[in-house]
CSV table of C-alpha atoms and ligand atoms in Angstrom, one decimal:
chain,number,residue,atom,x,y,z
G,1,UNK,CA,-108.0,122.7,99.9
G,2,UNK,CA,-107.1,124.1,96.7
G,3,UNK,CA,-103.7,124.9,98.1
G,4,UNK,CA,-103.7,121.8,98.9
G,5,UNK,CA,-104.6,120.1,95.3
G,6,UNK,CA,-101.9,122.4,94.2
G,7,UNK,CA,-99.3,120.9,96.3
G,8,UNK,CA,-100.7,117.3,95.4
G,9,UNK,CA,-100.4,117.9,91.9
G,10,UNK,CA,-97.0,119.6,91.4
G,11,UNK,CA,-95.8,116.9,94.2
G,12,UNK,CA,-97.0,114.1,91.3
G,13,UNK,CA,-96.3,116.7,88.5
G,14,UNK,CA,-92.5,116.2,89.9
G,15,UNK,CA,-92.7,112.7,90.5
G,16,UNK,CA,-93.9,111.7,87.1
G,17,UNK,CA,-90.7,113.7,85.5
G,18,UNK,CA,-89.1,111.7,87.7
G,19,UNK,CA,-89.9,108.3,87.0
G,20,UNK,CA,-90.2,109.6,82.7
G,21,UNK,CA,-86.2,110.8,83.6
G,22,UNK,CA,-85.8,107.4,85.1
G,23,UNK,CA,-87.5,105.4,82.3
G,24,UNK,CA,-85.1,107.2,79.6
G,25,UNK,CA,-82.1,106.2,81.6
G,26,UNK,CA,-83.0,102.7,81.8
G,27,UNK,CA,-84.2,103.0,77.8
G,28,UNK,CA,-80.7,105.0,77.0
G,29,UNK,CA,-78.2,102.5,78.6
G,30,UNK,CA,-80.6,99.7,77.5
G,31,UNK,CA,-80.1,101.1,73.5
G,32,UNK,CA,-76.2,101.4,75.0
G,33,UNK,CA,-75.7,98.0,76.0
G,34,UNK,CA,-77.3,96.7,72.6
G,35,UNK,CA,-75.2,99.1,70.5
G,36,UNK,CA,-72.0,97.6,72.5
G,37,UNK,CA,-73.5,94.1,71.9
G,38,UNK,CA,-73.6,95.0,68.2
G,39,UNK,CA,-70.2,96.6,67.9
G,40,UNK,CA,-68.6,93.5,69.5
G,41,UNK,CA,-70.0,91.3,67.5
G,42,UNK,CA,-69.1,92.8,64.2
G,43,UNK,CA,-65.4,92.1,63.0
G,44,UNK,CA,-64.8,93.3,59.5
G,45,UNK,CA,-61.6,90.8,59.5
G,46,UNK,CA,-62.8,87.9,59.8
G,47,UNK,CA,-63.7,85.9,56.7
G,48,UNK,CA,-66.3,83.3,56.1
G,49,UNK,CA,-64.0,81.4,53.0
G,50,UNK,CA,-65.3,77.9,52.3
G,51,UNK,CA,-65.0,75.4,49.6
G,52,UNK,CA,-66.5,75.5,46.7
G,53,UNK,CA,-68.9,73.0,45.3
G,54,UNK,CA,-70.9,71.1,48.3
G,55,UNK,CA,-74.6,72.2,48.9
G,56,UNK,CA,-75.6,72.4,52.3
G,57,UNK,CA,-77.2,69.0,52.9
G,58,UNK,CA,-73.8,67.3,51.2
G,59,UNK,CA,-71.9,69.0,54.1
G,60,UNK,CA,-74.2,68.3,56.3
G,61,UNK,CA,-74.3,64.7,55.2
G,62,UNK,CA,-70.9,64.3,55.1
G,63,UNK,CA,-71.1,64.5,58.8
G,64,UNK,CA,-73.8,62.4,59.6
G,65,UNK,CA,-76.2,65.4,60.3
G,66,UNK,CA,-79.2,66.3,58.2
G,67,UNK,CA,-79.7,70.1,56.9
G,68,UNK,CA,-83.0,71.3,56.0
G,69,UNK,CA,-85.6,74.2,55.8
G,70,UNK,CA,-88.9,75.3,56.9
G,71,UNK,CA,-91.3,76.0,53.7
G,72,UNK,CA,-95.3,76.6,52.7
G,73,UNK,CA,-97.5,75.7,50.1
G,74,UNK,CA,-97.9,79.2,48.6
G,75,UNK,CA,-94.7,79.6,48.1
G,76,UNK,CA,-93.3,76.4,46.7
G,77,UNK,CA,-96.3,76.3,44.4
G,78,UNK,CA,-95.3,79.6,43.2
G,79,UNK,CA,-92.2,80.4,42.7
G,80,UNK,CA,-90.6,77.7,41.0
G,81,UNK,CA,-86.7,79.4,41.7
G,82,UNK,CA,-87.8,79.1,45.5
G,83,UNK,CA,-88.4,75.4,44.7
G,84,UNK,CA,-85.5,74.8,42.9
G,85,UNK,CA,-83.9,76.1,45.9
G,86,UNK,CA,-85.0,74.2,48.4
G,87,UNK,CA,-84.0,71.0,46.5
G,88,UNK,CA,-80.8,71.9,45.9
G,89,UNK,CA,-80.0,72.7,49.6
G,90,UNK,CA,-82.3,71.0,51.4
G,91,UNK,CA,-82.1,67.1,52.9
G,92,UNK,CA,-85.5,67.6,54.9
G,93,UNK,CA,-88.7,69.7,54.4
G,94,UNK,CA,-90.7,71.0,57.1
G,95,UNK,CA,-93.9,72.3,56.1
G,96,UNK,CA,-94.1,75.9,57.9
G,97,UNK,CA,-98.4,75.5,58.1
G,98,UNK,CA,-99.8,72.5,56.5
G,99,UNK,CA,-99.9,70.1,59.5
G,100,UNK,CA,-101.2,72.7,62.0
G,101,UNK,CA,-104.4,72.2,62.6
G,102,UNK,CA,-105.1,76.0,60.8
G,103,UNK,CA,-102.7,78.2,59.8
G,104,UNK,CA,-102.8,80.4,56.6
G,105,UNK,CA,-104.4,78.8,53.2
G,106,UNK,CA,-104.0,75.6,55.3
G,107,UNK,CA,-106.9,74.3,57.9
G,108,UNK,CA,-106.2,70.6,58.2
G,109,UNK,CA,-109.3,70.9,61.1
G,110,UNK,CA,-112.4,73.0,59.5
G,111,UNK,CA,-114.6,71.6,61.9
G,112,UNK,CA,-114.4,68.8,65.2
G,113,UNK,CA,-115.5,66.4,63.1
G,114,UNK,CA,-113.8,66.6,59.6
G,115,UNK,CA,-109.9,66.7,57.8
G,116,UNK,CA,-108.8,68.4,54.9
G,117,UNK,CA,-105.2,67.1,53.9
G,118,UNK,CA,-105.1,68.2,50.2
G,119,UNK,CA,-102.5,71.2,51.9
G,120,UNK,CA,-100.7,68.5,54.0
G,121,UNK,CA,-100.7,65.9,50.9
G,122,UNK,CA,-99.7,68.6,48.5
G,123,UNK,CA,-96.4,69.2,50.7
G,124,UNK,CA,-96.1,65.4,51.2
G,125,UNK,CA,-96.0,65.1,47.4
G,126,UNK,CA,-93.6,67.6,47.3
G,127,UNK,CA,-90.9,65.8,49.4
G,128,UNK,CA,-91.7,62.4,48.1
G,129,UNK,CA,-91.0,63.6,44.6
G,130,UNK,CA,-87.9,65.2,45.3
G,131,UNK,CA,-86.4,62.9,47.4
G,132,UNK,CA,-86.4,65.1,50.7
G,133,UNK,CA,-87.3,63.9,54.2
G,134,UNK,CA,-90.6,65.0,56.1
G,135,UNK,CA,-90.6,66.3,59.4
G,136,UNK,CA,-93.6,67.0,60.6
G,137,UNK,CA,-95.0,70.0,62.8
G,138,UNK,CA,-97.0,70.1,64.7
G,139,UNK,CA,-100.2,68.3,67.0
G,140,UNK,CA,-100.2,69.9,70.0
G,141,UNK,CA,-99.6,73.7,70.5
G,142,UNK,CA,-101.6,76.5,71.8
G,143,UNK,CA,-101.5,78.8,68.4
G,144,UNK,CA,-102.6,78.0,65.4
G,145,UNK,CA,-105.9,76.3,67.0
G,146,UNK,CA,-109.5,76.9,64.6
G,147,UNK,CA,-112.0,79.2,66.2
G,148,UNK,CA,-114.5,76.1,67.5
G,149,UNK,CA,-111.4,74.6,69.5
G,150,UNK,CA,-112.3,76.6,72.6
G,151,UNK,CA,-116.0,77.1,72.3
G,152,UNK,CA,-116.4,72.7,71.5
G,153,UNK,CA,-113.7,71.4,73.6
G,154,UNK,CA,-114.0,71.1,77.3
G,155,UNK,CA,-112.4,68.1,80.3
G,156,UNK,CA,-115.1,65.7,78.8
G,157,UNK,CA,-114.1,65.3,75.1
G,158,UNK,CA,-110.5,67.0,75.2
G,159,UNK,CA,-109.0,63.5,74.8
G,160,UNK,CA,-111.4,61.9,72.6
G,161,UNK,CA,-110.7,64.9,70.3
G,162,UNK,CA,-106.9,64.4,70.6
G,163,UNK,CA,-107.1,60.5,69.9
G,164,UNK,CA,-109.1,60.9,66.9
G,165,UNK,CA,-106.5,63.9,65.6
G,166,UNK,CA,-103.4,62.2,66.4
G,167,UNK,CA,-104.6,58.6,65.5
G,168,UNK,CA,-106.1,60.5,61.6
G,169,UNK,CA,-103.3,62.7,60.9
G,170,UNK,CA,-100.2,60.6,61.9
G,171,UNK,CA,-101.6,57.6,60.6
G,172,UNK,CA,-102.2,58.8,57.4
G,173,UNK,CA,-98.4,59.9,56.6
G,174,UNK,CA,-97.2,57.0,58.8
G,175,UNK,CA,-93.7,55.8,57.7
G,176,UNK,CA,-93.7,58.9,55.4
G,177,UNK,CA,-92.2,61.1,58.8
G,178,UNK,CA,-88.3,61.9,59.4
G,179,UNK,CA,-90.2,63.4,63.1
G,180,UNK,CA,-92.9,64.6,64.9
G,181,UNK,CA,-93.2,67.7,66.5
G,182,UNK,CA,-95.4,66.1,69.1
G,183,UNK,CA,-95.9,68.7,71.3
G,184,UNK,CA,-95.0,72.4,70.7
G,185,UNK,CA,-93.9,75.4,73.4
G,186,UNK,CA,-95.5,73.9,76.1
G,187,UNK,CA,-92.7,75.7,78.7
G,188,UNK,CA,-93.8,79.4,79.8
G,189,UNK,CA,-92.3,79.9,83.7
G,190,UNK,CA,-94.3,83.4,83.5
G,191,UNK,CA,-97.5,81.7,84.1
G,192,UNK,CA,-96.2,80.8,87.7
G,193,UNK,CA,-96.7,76.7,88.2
G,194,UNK,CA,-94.2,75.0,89.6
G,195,UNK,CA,-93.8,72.5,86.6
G,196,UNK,CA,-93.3,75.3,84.5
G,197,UNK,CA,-95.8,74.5,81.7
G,198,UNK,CA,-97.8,77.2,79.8
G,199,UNK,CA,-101.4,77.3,80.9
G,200,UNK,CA,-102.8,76.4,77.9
G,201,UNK,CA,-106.3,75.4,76.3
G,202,UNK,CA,-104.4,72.0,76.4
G,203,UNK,CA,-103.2,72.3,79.6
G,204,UNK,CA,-106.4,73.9,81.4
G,205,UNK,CA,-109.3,70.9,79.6
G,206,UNK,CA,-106.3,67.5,80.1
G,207,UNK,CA,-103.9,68.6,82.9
G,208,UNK,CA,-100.5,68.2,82.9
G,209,UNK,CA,-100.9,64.2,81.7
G,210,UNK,CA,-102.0,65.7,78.1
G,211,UNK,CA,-98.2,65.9,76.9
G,212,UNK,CA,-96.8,62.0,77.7
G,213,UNK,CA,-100.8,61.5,76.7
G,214,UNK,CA,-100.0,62.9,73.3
G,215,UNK,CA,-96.3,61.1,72.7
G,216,UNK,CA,-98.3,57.6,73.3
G,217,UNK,CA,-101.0,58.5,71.1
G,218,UNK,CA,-98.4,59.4,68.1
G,219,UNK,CA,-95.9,56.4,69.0
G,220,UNK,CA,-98.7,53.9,68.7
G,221,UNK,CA,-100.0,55.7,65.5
G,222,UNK,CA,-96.6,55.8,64.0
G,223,UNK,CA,-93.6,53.9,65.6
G,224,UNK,CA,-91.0,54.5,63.1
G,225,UNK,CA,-91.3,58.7,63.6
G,226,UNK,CA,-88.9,60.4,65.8
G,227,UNK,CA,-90.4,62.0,68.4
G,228,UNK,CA,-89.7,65.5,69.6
G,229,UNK,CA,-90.8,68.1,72.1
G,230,UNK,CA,-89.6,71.7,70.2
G,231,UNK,CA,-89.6,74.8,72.1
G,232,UNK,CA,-87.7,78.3,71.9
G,233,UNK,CA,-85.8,80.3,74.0
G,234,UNK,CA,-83.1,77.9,75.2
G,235,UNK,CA,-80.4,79.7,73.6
G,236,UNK,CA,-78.9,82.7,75.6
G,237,UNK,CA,-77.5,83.5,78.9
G,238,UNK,CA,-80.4,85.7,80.7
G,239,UNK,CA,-82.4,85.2,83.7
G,240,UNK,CA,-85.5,84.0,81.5
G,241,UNK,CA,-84.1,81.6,79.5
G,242,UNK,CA,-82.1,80.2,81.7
G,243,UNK,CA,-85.5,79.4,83.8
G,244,UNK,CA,-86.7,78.1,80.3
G,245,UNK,CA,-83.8,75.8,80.2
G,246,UNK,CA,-84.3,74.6,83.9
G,247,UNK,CA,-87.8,74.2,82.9
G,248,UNK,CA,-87.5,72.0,79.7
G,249,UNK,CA,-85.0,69.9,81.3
G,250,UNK,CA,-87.6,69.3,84.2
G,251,UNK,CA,-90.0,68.8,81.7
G,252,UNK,CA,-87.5,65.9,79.7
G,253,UNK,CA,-86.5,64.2,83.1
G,254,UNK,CA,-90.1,63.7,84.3
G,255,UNK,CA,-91.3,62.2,81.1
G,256,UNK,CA,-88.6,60.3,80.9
G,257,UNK,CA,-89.3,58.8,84.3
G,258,UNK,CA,-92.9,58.2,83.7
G,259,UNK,CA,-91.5,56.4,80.4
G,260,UNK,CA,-93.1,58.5,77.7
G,261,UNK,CA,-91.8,57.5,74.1
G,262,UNK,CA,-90.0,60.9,73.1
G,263,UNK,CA,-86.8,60.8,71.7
G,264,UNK,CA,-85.6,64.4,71.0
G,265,UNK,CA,-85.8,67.9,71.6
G,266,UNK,CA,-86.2,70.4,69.2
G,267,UNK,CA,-84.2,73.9,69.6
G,268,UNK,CA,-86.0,76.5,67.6
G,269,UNK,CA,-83.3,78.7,67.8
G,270,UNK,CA,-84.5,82.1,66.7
G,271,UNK,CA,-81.9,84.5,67.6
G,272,UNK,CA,-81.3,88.0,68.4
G,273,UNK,CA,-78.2,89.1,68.4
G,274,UNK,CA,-77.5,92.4,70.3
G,275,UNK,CA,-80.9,91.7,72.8
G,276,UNK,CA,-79.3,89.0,74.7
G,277,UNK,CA,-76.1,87.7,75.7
G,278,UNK,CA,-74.8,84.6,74.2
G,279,UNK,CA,-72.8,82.1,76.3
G,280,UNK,CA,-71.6,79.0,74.7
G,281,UNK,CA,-70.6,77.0,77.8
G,282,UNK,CA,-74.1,77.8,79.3
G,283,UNK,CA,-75.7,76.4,76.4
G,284,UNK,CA,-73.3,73.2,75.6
G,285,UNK,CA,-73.6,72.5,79.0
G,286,UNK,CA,-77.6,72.1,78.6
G,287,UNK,CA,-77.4,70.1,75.6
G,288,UNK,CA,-74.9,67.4,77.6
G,289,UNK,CA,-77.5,67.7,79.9
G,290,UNK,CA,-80.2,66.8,77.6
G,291,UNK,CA,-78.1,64.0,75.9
G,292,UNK,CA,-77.1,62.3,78.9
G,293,UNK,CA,-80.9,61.7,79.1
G,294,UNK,CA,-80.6,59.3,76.0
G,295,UNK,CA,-82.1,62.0,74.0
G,296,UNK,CA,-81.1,63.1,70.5
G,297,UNK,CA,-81.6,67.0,69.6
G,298,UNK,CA,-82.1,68.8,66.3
G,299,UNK,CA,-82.1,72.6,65.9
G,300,UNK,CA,-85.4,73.0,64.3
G,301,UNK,CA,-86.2,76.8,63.8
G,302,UNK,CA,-83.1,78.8,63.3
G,303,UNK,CA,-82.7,82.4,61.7
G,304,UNK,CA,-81.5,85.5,62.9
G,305,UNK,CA,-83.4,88.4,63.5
G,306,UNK,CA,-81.9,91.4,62.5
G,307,UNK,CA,-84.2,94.0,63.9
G,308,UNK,CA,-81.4,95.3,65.9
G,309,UNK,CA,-78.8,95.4,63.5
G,310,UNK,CA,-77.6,98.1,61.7
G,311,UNK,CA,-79.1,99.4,58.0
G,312,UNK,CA,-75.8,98.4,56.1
G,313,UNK,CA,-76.7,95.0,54.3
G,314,UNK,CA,-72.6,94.6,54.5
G,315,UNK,CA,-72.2,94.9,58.0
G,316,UNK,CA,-75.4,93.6,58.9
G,317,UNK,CA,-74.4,90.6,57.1
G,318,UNK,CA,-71.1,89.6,58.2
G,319,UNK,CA,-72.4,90.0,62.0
G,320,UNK,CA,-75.7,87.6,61.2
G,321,UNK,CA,-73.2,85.2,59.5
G,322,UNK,CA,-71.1,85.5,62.6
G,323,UNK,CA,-74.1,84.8,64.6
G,324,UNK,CA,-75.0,82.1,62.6
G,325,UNK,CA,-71.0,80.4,62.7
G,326,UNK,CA,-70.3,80.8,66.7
G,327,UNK,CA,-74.4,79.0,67.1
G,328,UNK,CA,-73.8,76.4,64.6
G,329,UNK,CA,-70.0,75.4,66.1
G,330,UNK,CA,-70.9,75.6,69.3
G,331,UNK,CA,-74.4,73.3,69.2
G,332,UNK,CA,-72.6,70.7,66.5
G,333,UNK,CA,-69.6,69.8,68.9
G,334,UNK,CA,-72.3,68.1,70.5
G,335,UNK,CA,-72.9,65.1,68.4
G,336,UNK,CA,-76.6,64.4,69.7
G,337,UNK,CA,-77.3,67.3,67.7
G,338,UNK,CA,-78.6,65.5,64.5
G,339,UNK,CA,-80.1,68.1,62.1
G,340,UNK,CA,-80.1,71.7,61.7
G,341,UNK,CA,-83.2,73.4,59.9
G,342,UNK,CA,-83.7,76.9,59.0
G,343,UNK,CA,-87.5,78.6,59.0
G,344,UNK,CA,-87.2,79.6,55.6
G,345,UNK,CA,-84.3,79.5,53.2
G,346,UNK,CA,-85.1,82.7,51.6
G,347,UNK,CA,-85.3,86.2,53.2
G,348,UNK,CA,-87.9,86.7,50.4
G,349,UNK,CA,-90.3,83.9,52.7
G,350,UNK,CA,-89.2,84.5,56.3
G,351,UNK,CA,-91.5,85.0,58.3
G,352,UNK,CA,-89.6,87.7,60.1
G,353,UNK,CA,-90.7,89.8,57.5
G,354,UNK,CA,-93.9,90.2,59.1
G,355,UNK,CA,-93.6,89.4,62.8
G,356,UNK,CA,-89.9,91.2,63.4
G,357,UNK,CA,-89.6,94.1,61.0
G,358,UNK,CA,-86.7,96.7,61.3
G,359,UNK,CA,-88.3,99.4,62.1
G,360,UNK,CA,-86.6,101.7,59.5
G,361,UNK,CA,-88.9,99.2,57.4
G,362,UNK,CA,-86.0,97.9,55.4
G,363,UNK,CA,-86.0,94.5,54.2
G,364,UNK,CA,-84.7,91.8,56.7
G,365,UNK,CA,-82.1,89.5,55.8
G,366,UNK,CA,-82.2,86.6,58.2
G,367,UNK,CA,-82.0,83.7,56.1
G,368,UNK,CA,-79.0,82.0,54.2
G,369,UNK,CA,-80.3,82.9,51.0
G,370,UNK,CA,-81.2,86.6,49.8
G,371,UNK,CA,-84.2,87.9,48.8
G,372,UNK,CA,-82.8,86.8,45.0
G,373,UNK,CA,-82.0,83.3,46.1
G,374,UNK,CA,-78.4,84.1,46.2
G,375,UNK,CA,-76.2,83.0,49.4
G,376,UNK,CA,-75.4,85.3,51.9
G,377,UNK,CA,-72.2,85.2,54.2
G,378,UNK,CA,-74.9,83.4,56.2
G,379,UNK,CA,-75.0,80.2,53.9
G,380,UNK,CA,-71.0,80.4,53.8
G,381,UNK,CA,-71.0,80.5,57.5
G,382,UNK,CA,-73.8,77.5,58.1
G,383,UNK,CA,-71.1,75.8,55.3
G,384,UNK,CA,-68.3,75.8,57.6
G,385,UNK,CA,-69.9,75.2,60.5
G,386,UNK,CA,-70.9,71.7,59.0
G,387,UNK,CA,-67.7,71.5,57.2
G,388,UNK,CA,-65.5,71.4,60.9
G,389,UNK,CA,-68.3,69.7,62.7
G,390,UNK,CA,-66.9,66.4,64.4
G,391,UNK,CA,-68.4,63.3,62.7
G,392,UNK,CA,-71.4,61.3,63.9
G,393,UNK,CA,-71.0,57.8,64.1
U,1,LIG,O1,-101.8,83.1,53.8
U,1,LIG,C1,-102.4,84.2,54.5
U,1,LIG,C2,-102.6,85.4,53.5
U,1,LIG,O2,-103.5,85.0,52.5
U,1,LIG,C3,-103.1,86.6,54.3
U,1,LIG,O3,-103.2,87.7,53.5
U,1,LIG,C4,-102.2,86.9,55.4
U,1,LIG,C5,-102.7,88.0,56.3
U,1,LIG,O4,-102.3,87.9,57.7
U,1,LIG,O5,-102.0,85.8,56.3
U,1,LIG,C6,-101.4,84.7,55.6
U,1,LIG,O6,-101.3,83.6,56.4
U,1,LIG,C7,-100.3,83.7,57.5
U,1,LIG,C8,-99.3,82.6,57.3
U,1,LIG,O7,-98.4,82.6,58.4
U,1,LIG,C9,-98.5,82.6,56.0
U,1,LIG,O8,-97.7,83.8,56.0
U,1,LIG,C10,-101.0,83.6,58.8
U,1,LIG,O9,-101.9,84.7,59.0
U,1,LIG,C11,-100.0,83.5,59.9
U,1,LIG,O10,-100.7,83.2,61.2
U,1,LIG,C12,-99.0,82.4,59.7
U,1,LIG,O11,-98.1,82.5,60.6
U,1,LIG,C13,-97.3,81.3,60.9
U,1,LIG,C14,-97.2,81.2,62.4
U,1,LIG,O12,-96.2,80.2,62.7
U,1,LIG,C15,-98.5,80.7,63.0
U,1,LIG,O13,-98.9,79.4,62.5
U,1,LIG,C16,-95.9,81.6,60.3
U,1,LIG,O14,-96.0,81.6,58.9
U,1,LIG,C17,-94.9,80.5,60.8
U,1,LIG,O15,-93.6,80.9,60.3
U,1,LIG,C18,-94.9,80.5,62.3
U,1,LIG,O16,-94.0,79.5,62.7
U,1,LIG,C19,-93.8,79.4,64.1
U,1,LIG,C20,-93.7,77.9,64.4
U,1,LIG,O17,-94.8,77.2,64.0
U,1,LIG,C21,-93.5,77.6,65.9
U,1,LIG,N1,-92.3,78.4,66.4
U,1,LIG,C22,-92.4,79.9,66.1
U,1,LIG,C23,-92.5,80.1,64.5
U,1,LIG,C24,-92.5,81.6,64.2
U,1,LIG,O18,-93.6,82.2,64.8
């Protein structure tokens, strides 16, 4: 019996070496691959010249597209160089947490049955003042929910609840809004259903109906907004995304059919160069796609995470501008595409800094701006990508 164990355990003693030897081959080509990712995409001759003189939104504008950035509360109210900032390069604000219904110093929802928009109005004020569009985000999503949402909402009062929010918040800043965010990552092919959506608090008390449900509530609440769906993870060429992209396009075609008012998708675009492989027909080929539905589409999220990327601010620099340039070219040929926002303008704000840190713990850099609120290759490279971007009419 012992003899036995014995056997048993060396037998699994071996087997586990095994599968650890197996596991650090798969984790050593893995680390090879993104090193080779890396090392192609970083080519110290080639230059990111531009013009002098234009902000960003002029070039954009000069186009026919709109440039913008994602911003909060704390830090506009803050830092006035931030500020300054943002006015000078921005054509549209997008407050990062103020029309969630919680997220940081902001809770628009405290409870089922009240509002507090003195974060939401504050940001409002903000844009009105300095002449800079509002795009709104966002009304429905999963995250960002306050702790009674699960423990009050259930199949009796779920739409009741989303009437009163959509029909109080949107009203409110009606004919104030560049866009909506109507509906937020509602695409997850993981959780197995055929239609692809996330199973969701949503999702679980409304059914699938709670999405075109939540377009007709915000169209009839404010019919001058453009309305978007926004989701991530529709930018590179891997077996996931691509089901993400088969997903959302499913997603588009059935709402459209059922005649839902939406009128654009929103492309978060957070990238991550050296994880995943880019492919720029596989993407412009989804964005005809999604414009030959009548659809307009604005990249809503962008940065580039440089968790991968080497230490070297010089290097790592030049290959997140590349990043940035060969994204930004290949999205703007298509003239659907009608804005480009960053999350964040600063690296001193992302919000990489906390989700996405390098481990070697230095600072990240995936913004246009530095930390200093001086321009990286990254703004010159966003520059030219408006600045040879075909006209919209
Ligand atoms: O303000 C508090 C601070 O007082 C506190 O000390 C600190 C401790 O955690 O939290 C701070 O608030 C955080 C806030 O960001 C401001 O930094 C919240 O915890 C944190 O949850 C919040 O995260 C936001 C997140 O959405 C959730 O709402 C990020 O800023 C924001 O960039 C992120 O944005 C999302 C988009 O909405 C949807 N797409 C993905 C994108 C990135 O995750």
């Amino acid at each position: 019996m012992n003899q036995k164990r014995r056997l048993i355990g060396r037998r699994s003693f071996l087997f586990g070496l095994g599968s650890l030897a197996t596991m650090s081959a798969v984790a050593t080509s893995k680390a090879a691959y993104q090193n080779q990712q890396i090392q192609a995409l970083d080519n110290p001759n080639r230059n990111f010249i531009i013009s002098e003189g234009l902000s960003l939104k002029e070039r954009a504008a000069k186009k026919g597209i709109i440039y913008g950035a994602a911003a909060h509360n704390i830090a506009l109210s803050s830092d006035a160089s931030y500020a300054a900032a943002i006015v000078q390069n921005c054509g549209v604000l997008v407050p990062e947490l103020e029309f969630k219904w919680t997220a940081g110093n902001a809770t628009l929802r405290p409870s089922p049955d009240r509002f507090d928009f003195s974060k939401a109005d504050w940001m409002a004020n903000f844009a009105k003042t300095h002449s800079l569009l509002l795009r709104a985000h966002t009304l429905v999503w999963h995250d960002s929910l306050p702790t009674w949402f699960d423990k009050t909402v259930n199949s009796h009062n779920a739409a009741q609840l989303l009437e009163n929010h959509i029909q109080t918040v949107v009203k409110r800043y009606a004919g104030k809004i560049h866009s909506w965010d109507v509906v937020n990552e509602a695409i997850q092919p993981e959780d197995g259903r055929n239609d692809g959506l996330r199973m969701t608090s949503w999702l679980k008390v409304l059914g699938q109906n709670y999405i075109d449900l939540a377009f007709r509530l915000t169209a009839a609440a404010d019919p001058k907004a453009l309305l978007v769906y926004n989701d991530f993870g529709l930018d590179y060429d891997t077996p996931d995304q691509e089901a993400r992209r088969t997903a959302v396009l499913k997603l588009l075609e059935r709402l459209r059919t059922k005649g839902t008012p939406i009128h654009a998708l929103g492309i978060q675009a957070h990238l991550s160069p050296g994880e995943k492989k880019f492919n720029p027909s596989k993407l412009r080929k989804f964005l005809q796609d999604v414009a030959s539905m009548g659809l307009k589409i604005m990249i809503t999220e962008m940065d580039v995470v440089d968790k991968k990327l080497p230490i070297d601010v010089k290097v790592r620099d030049r290959i997140i501008a590349g990043v940035y340039e060969d994204y930004l070219s290949t999205v703007l040929d298509e003239k659907a595409v009608i804005a480009v926002i960053t999350w964040g303008l600063s690296d001193r704000y992302s919000y990489v800094n906390e989700s996405q840190p390098r481990s070697d713990r230095a600072p990240v850099r995936p913004l246009p701006l530095d930390a200093q609120m001086q321009h990286k290759l990254a703004w010159n490279a966003i520059a030219r990508a408006f600045d040879h971007a075909p006209k919209r009419n």
